[in-house]
């Protein structure tokens, strides 16, 4: 499964971090960083075995910046 973040869409509201700190944290640029992913300016992505709480993060994001592909 793949988790993606479109960092150009992210407004740094912190909602994904609140519901899913296992995968998301606010990075230096005040936008979400995907824990364990290569830091990127425009996009980050990571393959995982267990999607865990990432779907909740995607569901709560107000700008649909988080993608979850199963
Ligand atoms: S919920 Fe969306 S807009 Fe808010 S910090 Fe997370 S990725 Fe960015």
Coordinates of N, CA, C and O and ligand atoms in Angstrom, one line a residue:
X1 N 0.8 -1.2 0.0 CA 0.0 0.0 0.0 C 0.9 1.2 0.0 O 2.0 1.2 0.5
X2 N 0.3 2.3 -0.6 CA 1.2 3.5 -0.8 C 0.5 4.7 -0.1 O -0.7 4.9 -0.3
X3 N 1.2 5.5 0.6 CA 0.7 6.7 1.2 C 1.5 7.9 0.5 O 2.7 7.8 0.3
X4 N 0.7 8.9 0.0 CA 1.3 10.0 -0.6 C 0.9 11.3 0.0 O -0.2 11.4 0.6
X5 N 1.7 12.3 -0.1 CA 1.4 13.7 0.4 C 1.7 14.6 -0.7 O 2.8 14.6 -1.2
X6 N 0.7 15.4 -1.1 CA 0.9 16.5 -2.1 C 1.2 17.7 -1.2 O 0.3 18.4 -0.6
X7 N 2.5 18.1 -1.1 CA 2.9 19.1 -0.2 C 2.5 20.5 -0.7 O 2.5 21.5 0.1
X8 N 2.3 20.6 -2.0 CA 1.8 21.9 -2.5 C 0.4 22.2 -2.0 O 0.0 23.4 -1.9
X9 N -0.4 21.2 -1.8 CA -1.8 21.4 -1.3 C -1.8 21.6 0.2 O -2.7 22.3 0.7
X10 N -0.9 21.0 0.9 CA -0.9 21.0 2.4 C -0.9 22.4 2.9 O 0.0 23.2 2.5
X11 N -1.8 22.7 3.9 CA -1.8 24.1 4.5 C -1.3 24.0 5.9 O -1.4 25.0 6.6
X12 N -0.8 22.9 6.3 CA -0.1 22.8 7.6 C -1.1 22.9 8.8 O -0.7 23.3 9.9
X13 N -2.3 22.4 8.6 CA -3.3 22.6 9.7 C -3.1 21.6 10.9 O -3.5 21.9 12.0
X14 N -2.3 20.5 10.6 CA -2.0 19.6 11.7 C -3.0 18.6 12.0 O -2.8 17.7 12.9
X15 N -4.1 18.5 11.3 CA -5.2 17.5 11.6 C -4.7 16.1 11.4 O -5.0 15.2 12.2
X16 N -4.0 15.9 10.4 CA -3.5 14.5 10.1 C -2.5 14.0 11.2 O -2.5 12.9 11.6
X17 N -1.8 15.0 11.7 CA -0.8 14.6 12.8 C -1.6 14.3 14.1 O -1.3 13.4 14.8
X18 N -2.7 15.0 14.3 CA -3.5 14.8 15.5 C -4.2 13.4 15.5 O -4.2 12.7 16.5
X19 N -4.6 12.9 14.3 CA -5.3 11.6 14.3 C -4.3 10.5 13.9 O -4.7 9.3 14.2
X20 N -3.1 10.8 13.4 CA -2.2 9.7 13.0 C -0.8 10.1 13.1 O -0.1 10.2 12.1
X21 N -0.3 10.3 14.4 CA 1.1 10.6 14.6 C 2.0 9.5 14.2 O 3.2 9.8 14.1
X22 N 1.5 8.3 14.0 CA 2.4 7.2 13.6 C 3.1 7.5 12.2 O 4.2 7.1 12.0
X23 N 2.3 8.2 11.4 CA 2.8 8.4 10.0 C 3.1 9.9 9.7 O 3.9 10.2 8.8
X24 N 2.4 10.8 10.4 CA 2.5 12.2 9.9 C 3.1 13.1 11.0 O 2.8 12.9 12.2
X25 N 3.9 14.0 10.6 CA 4.4 15.1 11.5 C 4.6 16.3 10.7 O 4.7 16.3 9.5
X26 N 4.6 17.5 11.4 CA 4.8 18.7 10.7 C 6.3 19.0 10.6 O 7.1 18.9 11.5
X27 N 6.7 19.2 9.3 CA 8.1 19.4 9.0 C 8.6 20.8 9.2 O 7.8 21.7 9.6
X28 N 9.9 21.1 8.9 CA 10.5 22.4 9.1 C 9.8 23.5 8.3 O 9.8 24.6 8.7
X29 N 9.2 23.1 7.2 CA 8.5 24.1 6.3 C 7.0 24.3 6.7 O 6.2 24.8 5.9
X30 N 6.6 23.8 7.9 CA 5.2 23.9 8.4 C 4.3 23.1 7.5 O 3.1 23.4 7.5
X31 N 4.8 22.1 6.8 CA 3.9 21.2 6.1 C 4.1 19.8 6.5 O 5.2 19.5 7.1
X32 N 3.2 19.0 6.3 CA 3.3 17.6 6.8 C 4.4 16.8 6.1 O 4.7 16.9 4.9
X33 N 5.2 16.1 7.0 CA 6.2 15.2 6.5 C 5.7 13.8 6.8 O 5.2 13.5 7.9
X34 N 5.9 12.9 5.9 CA 5.6 11.5 6.0 C 6.7 10.8 6.7 O 7.8 10.7 6.1
X35 N 6.5 10.4 7.9 CA 7.6 9.8 8.7 C 8.2 8.6 8.0 O 7.5 7.7 7.6
X36 N 9.5 8.6 7.8 CA 10.1 7.5 7.1 C 10.3 7.7 5.6 O 11.0 6.9 5.0
X37 N 9.7 8.7 5.0 CA 9.8 8.9 3.6 C 10.9 9.9 3.3 O 11.4 10.6 4.2
X38 N 11.4 9.8 2.1 CA 12.5 10.8 1.7 C 11.8 12.2 1.7 O 10.8 12.4 1.0
X39 N 12.4 13.2 2.4 CA 11.8 14.5 2.4 C 11.7 15.1 1.0 O 12.7 14.9 0.2
X40 N 10.6 15.7 0.6 CA 10.4 16.2 -0.7 C 9.8 17.6 -0.6 O 9.0 17.9 0.3
X41 N 10.1 18.5 -1.6 CA 9.5 19.8 -1.6 C 8.0 19.8 -2.1 O 7.2 20.5 -1.6
X42 N 7.7 19.0 -3.0 CA 6.4 19.0 -3.7 C 5.6 17.7 -3.3 O 4.4 17.8 -3.3
X43 N 6.3 16.6 -3.1 CA 5.5 15.4 -2.9 C 6.4 14.4 -2.1 O 7.6 14.4 -2.1
X44 N 5.7 13.6 -1.2 CA 6.4 12.5 -0.5 C 5.5 11.3 -0.7 O 4.3 11.4 -0.7
X45 N 6.2 10.1 -0.7 CA 5.4 8.9 -0.8 C 6.2 7.8 -0.1 O 7.4 7.8 0.0
X46 N 5.4 6.8 0.3 CA 6.0 5.7 1.1 C 5.2 4.4 0.9 O 3.9 4.5 0.9
X47 N 5.8 3.3 0.7 CA 5.1 2.0 0.7 C 5.1 1.4 2.1 O 6.1 1.4 2.8
X48 N 3.9 0.9 2.5 CA 3.8 0.3 3.8 C 3.0 -1.0 3.7 O 2.2 -1.2 2.8
X49 N 3.3 -1.9 4.7 CA 2.5 -3.2 4.7 C 1.1 -2.9 5.4 O 0.1 -3.5 4.9
X50 N 1.1 -2.1 6.4 CA -0.1 -1.9 7.2 C -0.4 -0.4 7.1 O 0.4 0.4 7.6
X51 N -1.6 -0.1 6.6 CA -2.0 1.3 6.4 C -2.3 2.0 7.7 O -2.3 3.2 7.8
X52 N -2.6 1.2 8.7 CA -2.8 1.7 10.1 C -3.8 2.9 10.1 O -4.9 2.8 9.5
X53 N -3.4 4.0 10.7 CA -4.3 5.2 10.8 C -4.2 6.1 9.6 O -4.8 7.2 9.7
X54 N -3.4 5.8 8.6 CA -3.2 6.7 7.5 C -4.5 7.1 6.8 O -4.7 8.3 6.3
X55 N -5.5 6.2 6.7 CA -6.7 6.5 6.1 C -7.5 7.6 6.8 O -8.1 8.5 6.3
X56 N -7.4 7.5 8.2 CA -8.0 8.6 9.0 C -7.4 9.9 8.7 O -8.1 11.0 8.6
X57 N -6.1 10.0 8.5 CA -5.4 11.2 8.2 C -5.9 11.7 6.8 O -6.1 12.9 6.6
X58 N -6.0 10.8 5.9 CA -6.5 11.2 4.5 C -7.9 11.7 4.6 O -8.3 12.7 3.9
X59 N -8.8 11.1 5.4 CA -10.2 11.4 5.5 C -10.3 12.8 6.1 O -11.3 13.6 5.8
X60 N -9.5 13.2 7.1 CA -9.7 14.4 7.8 C -9.0 15.6 7.1 O -9.3 16.8 7.4
X61 N -8.1 15.4 6.2 CA -7.4 16.5 5.5 C -8.4 17.4 4.8 O -9.1 16.9 3.9
X62 N -8.4 18.7 5.1 CA -9.4 19.5 4.4 C -9.1 19.9 3.0 O -10.0 20.4 2.3
X63 N -7.9 19.6 2.5 CA -7.5 20.0 1.2 C -7.1 18.7 0.3 O -6.6 18.9 -0.8
X64 N -7.5 17.5 0.9 CA -7.2 16.3 0.1 C -5.8 16.2 -0.3 O -5.5 15.8 -1.5
X65 N -4.9 16.5 0.6 CA -3.5 16.4 0.2 C -2.9 15.0 0.4 O -1.8 14.7 -0.1
X66 N -3.6 14.2 1.2 CA -3.1 12.8 1.5 C -3.8 11.8 0.6 O -5.0 11.8 0.6
X67 N -3.0 10.9 0.0 CA -3.5 9.8 -0.8 C -3.2 8.5 -0.2 O -2.1 8.3 0.4
X68 N -4.1 7.6 -0.2 CA -3.9 6.2 0.3 C -4.3 5.3 -0.8 O -5.5 5.3 -1.2
X69 N -3.4 4.5 -1.3 CA -3.7 3.5 -2.4 C -3.5 2.1 -1.9 O -2.4 1.8 -1.4
X70 N -4.6 1.3 -2.0 CA -4.5 -0.1 -1.4 C -4.2 -1.1 -2.6 O -4.5 -0.9 -3.7
Ligands
LIG1 S1 -4.4 17.5 7.3 FE1 -3.8 17.9 5.2 S2 -3.5 20.2 5.2 FE2 -3.6 19.5 7.3 S3 -1.4 19.2 7.8 FE3 -2.2 17.2 7.2 S4 -1.7 17.1 5.0 FE4 -1.5 19.2 5.6

